[in-house]
Amino acid sequence: MITKLLPAYDPTLFQGAIPYYVDYRPRYPEAVYRLIQESFHLDGCGRLLDLGCGIGLVALTLEAQFEEVIGIDPDPEMLRVAIQESEQQNAQKITWKQGLAEEITDDLGSFRLVTIGRAFHWMDKPTVLQRSYERLDSSHLTDSSKSGIAIIQTEKDIWSNDSEWAQNVLTVIKKWLGEKRRVGSTTVPLLYQSDLEILEASPYKQIEKHTIDFQKQWTVDTFIGYLYSTAYCRRDYISDIPAFEADIRASLLASEPSGVFVEDIPITVYLGFKA
């Protein structure tokens, strides 16, 4: 068992995929943010550190619950989108920084909450948990308030979805890209300990696991756009785009002739608290 998906950060991971990421990646439902707000009794005080912030979905949504927000991501293109979004939303309390979650240091100051949204699987998990814990300060909180970490994971994707339509799509992807899952510039097995095991071995206390049911309705075109947003099926991997899309379209319509289908995407939120 390994605890890390990649041996080192790969700057090509989402190369060319960001526009599709912005347009086609599902957003987190309101229930996710409500759970975080209620669990930590957020009240507009303290600071938030959003690691692997991507295009800023979590930081932008939770900004109003804090005095200041720091969003960190290694991908400059992701951060450019986050900056644009924050300007459009007039989000004035967020600072965006390029960097790795594994390399955060005490010069960032202390925080009330650390969040990681759909990015934990790319990280050196034990290192990130240790360093994020060290950045938390609960000394100034009231008895009802809490500090800690919230990790948001979507537990199912095309590689782990056993529905007919998903298996048909996966067959096409393997036909075009090979049996092994592509990850940026390489292929690696998806072998790592469960997040719950790693959290329980970390300094965090009172670990909680919450599951939120979520459904996403797709059309053939939006699902193709989603595939191009992933690290395993980037558009630049495909040698013949029209032929690939025709294969995907045929595989989906064979399962759902209407061209509209619903995917169950259970979301898991792990919470850990600082004693």
C-alpha positions as a LaTeX table, in Angstrom:
\begin{tabular}{lrrr}
\hline
Residue & $x$ (\AA) & $y$ (\AA) & $z$ (\AA) \\
\hline
Met1 & 0.00 & 0.00 & 0.00 \\
Ile2 & 1.19 & 3.53 & $-0.74$ \\
Thr3 & $-0.19$ & 6.79 & 0.54 \\
Lys4 & 0.58 & 8.92 & $-2.44$ \\
Leu5 & $-0.71$ & 8.72 & $-6.00$ \\
Leu6 & 2.26 & 10.45 & $-7.64$ \\
Pro7 & 5.94 & 10.42 & $-6.66$ \\
Ala8 & 6.16 & 14.17 & $-7.24$ \\
Tyr9 & 3.98 & 16.97 & $-8.52$ \\
Asp10 & 3.54 & 16.74 & $-12.28$ \\
Pro11 & 3.08 & 20.20 & $-13.81$ \\
Thr12 & 1.51 & 18.63 & $-16.92$ \\
Leu13 & $-1.28$ & 17.01 & $-14.88$ \\
Phe14 & $-4.12$ & 19.19 & $-16.21$ \\
Gln15 & $-2.33$ & 20.71 & $-19.17$ \\
Gly16 & $-4.95$ & 22.00 & $-21.62$ \\
Ala17 & $-7.80$ & 20.68 & $-19.47$ \\
Ile18 & $-8.63$ & 23.81 & $-17.46$ \\
Pro19 & $-11.25$ & 25.29 & $-19.83$ \\
Tyr20 & $-13.11$ & 21.97 & $-19.73$ \\
Tyr21 & $-12.62$ & 21.84 & $-15.97$ \\
Val22 & $-14.33$ & 25.21 & $-15.60$ \\
Asp23 & $-17.25$ & 24.38 & $-17.88$ \\
Tyr24 & $-17.96$ & 20.72 & $-17.14$ \\
Arg25 & $-16.79$ & 19.70 & $-13.66$ \\
Pro26 & $-19.73$ & 19.26 & $-11.25$ \\
Arg27 & $-19.86$ & 21.78 & $-8.40$ \\
Tyr28 & $-20.31$ & 20.70 & $-4.81$ \\
Pro29 & $-23.90$ & 20.79 & $-3.56$ \\
Glu30 & $-24.92$ & 23.27 & $-0.89$ \\
Ala31 & $-25.21$ & 20.43 & 1.64 \\
Val32 & $-21.41$ & 20.07 & 1.65 \\
Tyr33 & $-20.86$ & 23.67 & 2.67 \\
Arg34 & $-23.69$ & 23.57 & 5.18 \\
Leu35 & $-22.10$ & 20.54 & 6.85 \\
Ile36 & $-18.75$ & 22.33 & 7.14 \\
Gln37 & $-20.29$ & 25.52 & 8.43 \\
Glu38 & $-22.36$ & 23.75 & 11.09 \\
Ser39 & $-19.62$ & 21.31 & 12.15 \\
Phe40 & $-17.08$ & 24.06 & 12.83 \\
His41 & $-19.63$ & 26.71 & 13.91 \\
Leu42 & $-18.28$ & 29.18 & 11.37 \\
Asp43 & $-19.24$ & 32.74 & 12.21 \\
Gly44 & $-17.16$ & 35.07 & 10.06 \\
Cys45 & $-14.11$ & 34.96 & 12.34 \\
Gly46 & $-10.67$ & 33.50 & 11.77 \\
Arg47 & $-8.84$ & 32.49 & 8.62 \\
Leu48 & $-9.33$ & 29.71 & 6.05 \\
Leu49 & $-6.52$ & 27.84 & 4.27 \\
Asp50 & $-7.76$ & 26.09 & 1.12 \\
Leu51 & $-5.14$ & 23.62 & $-0.14$ \\
Gly52 & $-5.18$ & 22.40 & $-3.74$ \\
Cys53 & $-7.71$ & 25.17 & $-4.28$ \\
Gly54 & $-7.91$ & 24.68 & $-8.06$ \\
Ile55 & $-10.23$ & 27.23 & $-9.63$ \\
Gly56 & $-11.38$ & 28.38 & $-6.19$ \\
Leu57 & $-14.71$ & 26.63 & $-5.72$ \\
Val58 & $-14.39$ & 26.07 & $-1.97$ \\
Ala59 & $-12.55$ & 29.29 & $-1.12$ \\
Leu60 & $-15.03$ & 31.45 & $-2.99$ \\
Thr61 & $-18.05$ & 29.76 & $-1.45$ \\
Leu62 & $-16.76$ & 29.92 & 2.13 \\
Glu63 & $-15.19$ & 33.38 & 1.93 \\
Ala64 & $-18.06$ & 35.06 & 3.79 \\
Gln65 & $-17.50$ & 32.75 & 6.78 \\
Phe66 & $-13.98$ & 34.08 & 7.48 \\
Glu67 & $-12.01$ & 37.26 & 7.97 \\
Glu68 & $-9.38$ & 36.13 & 5.46 \\
Val69 & $-8.87$ & 33.25 & 3.03 \\
Ile70 & $-5.66$ & 31.87 & 1.52 \\
Gly71 & $-5.98$ & 29.59 & $-1.52$ \\
Ile72 & $-2.92$ & 27.56 & $-2.58$ \\
Asp73 & $-2.49$ & 25.50 & $-5.75$ \\
Pro74 & 0.57 & 24.45 & $-7.79$ \\
Asp75 & $-1.11$ & 25.00 & $-11.17$ \\
Pro76 & $-0.77$ & 28.60 & $-12.42$ \\
Glu77 & $-3.57$ & 28.16 & $-14.95$ \\
Met78 & $-5.96$ & 27.01 & $-12.22$ \\
Leu79 & $-5.00$ & 30.06 & $-10.17$ \\
Arg80 & $-5.59$ & 32.40 & $-13.10$ \\
Val81 & $-9.16$ & 31.16 & $-13.28$ \\
Ala82 & $-9.55$ & 31.50 & $-9.51$ \\
Ile83 & $-8.36$ & 35.10 & $-9.66$ \\
Gln84 & $-10.78$ & 35.89 & $-12.50$ \\
Glu85 & $-13.66$ & 34.31 & $-10.59$ \\
Ser86 & $-12.84$ & 36.22 & $-7.42$ \\
Glu87 & $-12.72$ & 39.49 & $-9.34$ \\
Gln88 & $-16.08$ & 38.77 & $-10.96$ \\
Gln89 & $-17.59$ & 37.95 & $-7.57$ \\
Asn90 & $-15.88$ & 40.91 & $-5.89$ \\
Ala91 & $-14.31$ & 38.53 & $-3.37$ \\
Gln92 & $-11.88$ & 40.84 & $-1.62$ \\
Lys93 & $-10.76$ & 38.65 & 1.31 \\
Ile94 & $-8.97$ & 35.94 & $-0.70$ \\
Thr95 & $-5.26$ & 35.77 & $-1.48$ \\
Trp96 & $-4.16$ & 33.22 & $-4.08$ \\
Lys97 & $-0.70$ & 31.65 & $-3.88$ \\
Gln98 & 1.09 & 29.19 & $-6.15$ \\
Gly99 & 2.63 & 26.31 & $-4.25$ \\
Leu100 & 2.37 & 22.74 & $-3.03$ \\
Ala101 & 0.28 & 21.73 & $-0.05$ \\
Glu102 & 3.22 & 19.66 & 1.20 \\
Glu103 & 5.38 & 22.77 & 1.44 \\
Ile104 & 3.25 & 25.10 & 3.56 \\
Thr105 & 5.24 & 26.76 & 6.33 \\
Asp106 & 4.63 & 28.90 & 9.40 \\
Asp107 & 5.06 & 32.13 & 7.47 \\
Leu108 & 1.45 & 31.68 & 6.33 \\
Gly109 & 0.32 & 32.31 & 9.89 \\
Ser110 & $-2.38$ & 30.39 & 11.70 \\
Phe111 & $-5.85$ & 29.34 & 10.57 \\
Arg112 & $-9.17$ & 28.29 & 11.98 \\
Leu113 & $-9.97$ & 25.82 & 9.20 \\
Val114 & $-8.11$ & 23.97 & 6.46 \\
Thr115 & $-10.06$ & 22.66 & 3.46 \\
Ile116 & $-9.07$ & 20.31 & 0.65 \\
Gly117 & $-11.60$ & 19.83 & $-2.12$ \\
Arg118 & $-11.22$ & 16.90 & $-4.54$ \\
Ala119 & $-7.43$ & 17.20 & $-4.51$ \\
Phe120 & $-6.26$ & 15.12 & $-1.54$ \\
His121 & $-5.55$ & 12.10 & $-3.75$ \\
Trp122 & $-2.79$ & 14.06 & $-5.53$ \\
Met123 & $-1.01$ & 14.90 & $-2.28$ \\
Asp124 & 1.47 & 13.32 & 0.09 \\
Lys125 & $-1.32$ & 12.82 & 2.59 \\
Pro126 & 0.54 & 12.25 & 5.90 \\
Thr127 & 2.79 & 15.25 & 5.23 \\
Val128 & $-0.12$ & 17.52 & 4.36 \\
Leu129 & $-2.10$ & 16.43 & 7.41 \\
Gln130 & 0.84 & 17.05 & 9.74 \\
Arg131 & 1.71 & 20.45 & 8.30 \\
Ser132 & $-1.89$ & 21.62 & 8.10 \\
Tyr133 & $-2.46$ & 20.60 & 11.73 \\
Glu134 & 0.52 & 22.72 & 12.75 \\
Arg135 & $-1.08$ & 25.73 & 11.06 \\
Leu136 & $-4.28$ & 25.52 & 13.11 \\
Asp137 & $-4.86$ & 27.71 & 16.15 \\
Ser138 & $-7.86$ & 27.12 & 18.37 \\
Ser139 & $-6.67$ & 29.22 & 21.31 \\
His140 & $-8.87$ & 32.21 & 20.53 \\
Leu141 & $-12.07$ & 30.29 & 19.74 \\
Thr142 & $-15.13$ & 30.20 & 21.96 \\
Asp143 & $-16.31$ & 26.98 & 23.57 \\
Ser144 & $-18.81$ & 26.37 & 20.76 \\
Ser145 & $-16.35$ & 27.05 & 17.94 \\
Lys146 & $-13.92$ & 24.50 & 16.54 \\
Ser147 & $-10.83$ & 24.38 & 14.35 \\
Gly148 & $-9.77$ & 21.57 & 12.08 \\
Ile149 & $-9.78$ & 20.20 & 8.55 \\
Ala150 & $-12.48$ & 19.34 & 6.03 \\
Ile151 & $-11.59$ & 17.08 & 3.09 \\
Ile152 & $-14.10$ & 16.71 & 0.25 \\
Gln153 & $-13.85$ & 13.65 & $-1.95$ \\
Thr154 & $-16.01$ & 12.25 & $-4.74$ \\
Glu155 & $-15.67$ & 8.51 & $-4.29$ \\
Lys156 & $-16.83$ & 7.41 & $-7.73$ \\
Asp157 & $-15.61$ & 8.12 & $-11.25$ \\
Ile158 & $-15.69$ & 6.31 & $-14.57$ \\
Trp159 & $-13.02$ & 3.87 & $-13.33$ \\
Ser160 & $-15.07$ & 2.76 & $-10.33$ \\
Asn161 & $-18.62$ & 3.12 & $-11.65$ \\
Asp162 & $-20.21$ & $-0.26$ & $-12.40$ \\
Ser163 & $-23.25$ & 1.07 & $-14.27$ \\
Glu164 & $-23.68$ & $-0.10$ & $-17.86$ \\
Trp165 & $-23.12$ & 3.29 & $-19.46$ \\
Ala166 & $-19.96$ & 3.93 & $-17.43$ \\
Gln167 & $-18.48$ & 0.54 & $-18.27$ \\
Asn168 & $-19.21$ & 1.16 & $-21.96$ \\
Val169 & $-17.40$ & 4.50 & $-21.79$ \\
Leu170 & $-14.46$ & 2.95 & $-19.94$ \\
Thr171 & $-14.13$ & 0.31 & $-22.67$ \\
Val172 & $-13.79$ & 3.09 & $-25.24$ \\
Ile173 & $-11.24$ & 4.98 & $-23.15$ \\
Lys174 & $-9.11$ & 1.86 & $-22.73$ \\
Lys175 & $-9.37$ & 1.18 & $-26.46$ \\
Trp176 & $-7.94$ & 4.61 & $-27.23$ \\
Leu177 & $-5.58$ & 5.18 & $-24.30$ \\
Gly178 & $-4.61$ & 1.75 & $-23.02$ \\
Glu179 & $-5.59$ & $-0.39$ & $-20.07$ \\
Lys180 & $-3.73$ & 1.66 & $-17.47$ \\
Arg181 & $-5.15$ & 4.92 & $-16.23$ \\
Arg182 & $-3.30$ & 7.95 & $-17.56$ \\
Val183 & $-2.12$ & 10.46 & $-14.97$ \\
Gly184 & $-0.55$ & 13.50 & $-16.57$ \\
Ser185 & 2.61 & 12.43 & $-18.34$ \\
Thr186 & 2.63 & 8.89 & $-16.94$ \\
Thr187 & 0.47 & 5.97 & $-15.85$ \\
Val188 & 0.36 & 4.71 & $-12.28$ \\
Pro189 & $-1.84$ & 2.31 & $-10.33$ \\
Leu190 & $-4.43$ & 3.86 & $-8.07$ \\
Leu191 & $-3.19$ & 2.25 & $-4.86$ \\
Tyr192 & $-3.34$ & 4.15 & $-1.62$ \\
Gln193 & $-4.68$ & 3.79 & 1.89 \\
Ser194 & $-8.14$ & 5.04 & 2.63 \\
Asp195 & $-8.44$ & 8.65 & 3.71 \\
Leu196 & $-10.07$ & 7.50 & 6.93 \\
Glu197 & $-7.07$ & 5.32 & 7.85 \\
Ile198 & $-4.64$ & 8.12 & 7.15 \\
Leu199 & $-6.68$ & 10.67 & 9.10 \\
Glu200 & $-6.92$ & 8.34 & 12.08 \\
Ala201 & $-3.12$ & 8.04 & 12.05 \\
Ser202 & $-2.69$ & 11.85 & 11.89 \\
Pro203 & $-2.66$ & 14.38 & 14.75 \\
Tyr204 & $-6.31$ & 15.23 & 14.09 \\
Lys205 & $-8.84$ & 14.07 & 16.66 \\
Gln206 & $-12.52$ & 13.13 & 16.58 \\
Ile207 & $-12.44$ & 12.03 & 12.94 \\
Glu208 & $-15.83$ & 12.05 & 11.22 \\
Lys209 & $-16.91$ & 10.65 & 7.87 \\
His210 & $-20.05$ & 12.04 & 6.24 \\
Thr211 & $-21.62$ & 10.91 & 2.97 \\
Ile212 & $-23.80$ & 13.23 & 0.93 \\
Asp213 & $-25.81$ & 11.80 & $-1.94$ \\
Phe214 & $-25.49$ & 13.81 & $-5.14$ \\
Gln215 & $-26.78$ & 13.26 & $-8.66$ \\
Lys216 & $-25.52$ & 14.85 & $-11.84$ \\
Gln217 & $-27.52$ & 14.87 & $-15.07$ \\
Trp218 & $-25.39$ & 14.58 & $-18.18$ \\
Thr219 & $-25.92$ & 14.84 & $-21.89$ \\
Val220 & $-23.57$ & 13.12 & $-24.30$ \\
Asp221 & $-21.86$ & 16.44 & $-25.09$ \\
Thr222 & $-21.45$ & 17.56 & $-21.49$ \\
Phe223 & $-20.02$ & 14.20 & $-20.51$ \\
Ile224 & $-17.47$ & 14.36 & $-23.33$ \\
Gly225 & $-16.54$ & 17.81 & $-22.04$ \\
Tyr226 & $-16.15$ & 16.37 & $-18.56$ \\
Leu227 & $-13.82$ & 13.63 & $-19.85$ \\
Tyr228 & $-11.57$ & 16.29 & $-21.34$ \\
Ser229 & $-11.36$ & 17.94 & $-17.90$ \\
Thr230 & $-9.73$ & 14.89 & $-16.31$ \\
Ala231 & $-6.09$ & 13.93 & $-15.93$ \\
Tyr232 & $-6.80$ & 10.51 & $-17.48$ \\
Cys233 & $-8.60$ & 11.61 & $-20.65$ \\
Arg234 & $-7.20$ & 14.97 & $-21.69$ \\
Arg235 & $-8.03$ & 16.03 & $-25.22$ \\
Asp236 & $-4.37$ & 16.12 & $-26.24$ \\
Tyr237 & $-4.07$ & 12.39 & $-25.51$ \\
Ile238 & $-6.49$ & 11.59 & $-28.33$ \\
Ser239 & $-5.03$ & 11.00 & $-31.79$ \\
Asp240 & $-8.33$ & 11.36 & $-33.68$ \\
Ile241 & $-10.84$ & 13.57 & $-31.86$ \\
Pro242 & $-13.85$ & 13.04 & $-34.20$ \\
Ala243 & $-13.43$ & 9.25 & $-34.15$ \\
Phe244 & $-12.97$ & 9.16 & $-30.37$ \\
Glu245 & $-16.05$ & 11.31 & $-29.77$ \\
Ala246 & $-18.07$ & 9.16 & $-32.18$ \\
Asp247 & $-17.07$ & 6.08 & $-30.17$ \\
Ile248 & $-18.01$ & 7.73 & $-26.86$ \\
Arg249 & $-21.30$ & 8.96 & $-28.29$ \\
Ala250 & $-22.18$ & 5.49 & $-29.61$ \\
Ser251 & $-21.29$ & 3.85 & $-26.28$ \\
Leu252 & $-23.51$ & 6.24 & $-24.32$ \\
Leu253 & $-26.46$ & 6.06 & $-26.71$ \\
Ala254 & $-26.31$ & 2.27 & $-26.64$ \\
Ser255 & $-27.08$ & 2.46 & $-22.90$ \\
Glu256 & $-29.35$ & 5.51 & $-22.94$ \\
Pro257 & $-30.90$ & 6.25 & $-26.35$ \\
Ser258 & $-32.29$ & 9.58 & $-25.14$ \\
Gly259 & $-28.76$ & 10.90 & $-24.73$ \\
Val260 & $-29.59$ & 12.13 & $-21.22$ \\
Phe261 & $-28.52$ & 10.12 & $-18.20$ \\
Val262 & $-28.03$ & 10.56 & $-14.47$ \\
Glu263 & $-24.91$ & 9.69 & $-12.53$ \\
Asp264 & $-24.93$ & 9.03 & $-8.79$ \\
Ile265 & $-21.88$ & 10.78 & $-7.35$ \\
Pro266 & $-21.68$ & 10.18 & $-3.60$ \\
Ile267 & $-19.59$ & 12.85 & $-1.91$ \\
Thr268 & $-17.60$ & 12.00 & 1.19 \\
Val269 & $-16.60$ & 14.74 & 3.60 \\
Tyr270 & $-13.97$ & 13.86 & 6.18 \\
Leu271 & $-13.72$ & 16.13 & 9.21 \\
Gly272 & $-10.87$ & 16.23 & 11.70 \\
Phe273 & $-10.64$ & 18.50 & 14.71 \\
Lys274 & $-7.79$ & 20.05 & 16.65 \\
Ala275 & $-7.93$ & 19.15 & 20.32 \\
\hline
\end{tabular}
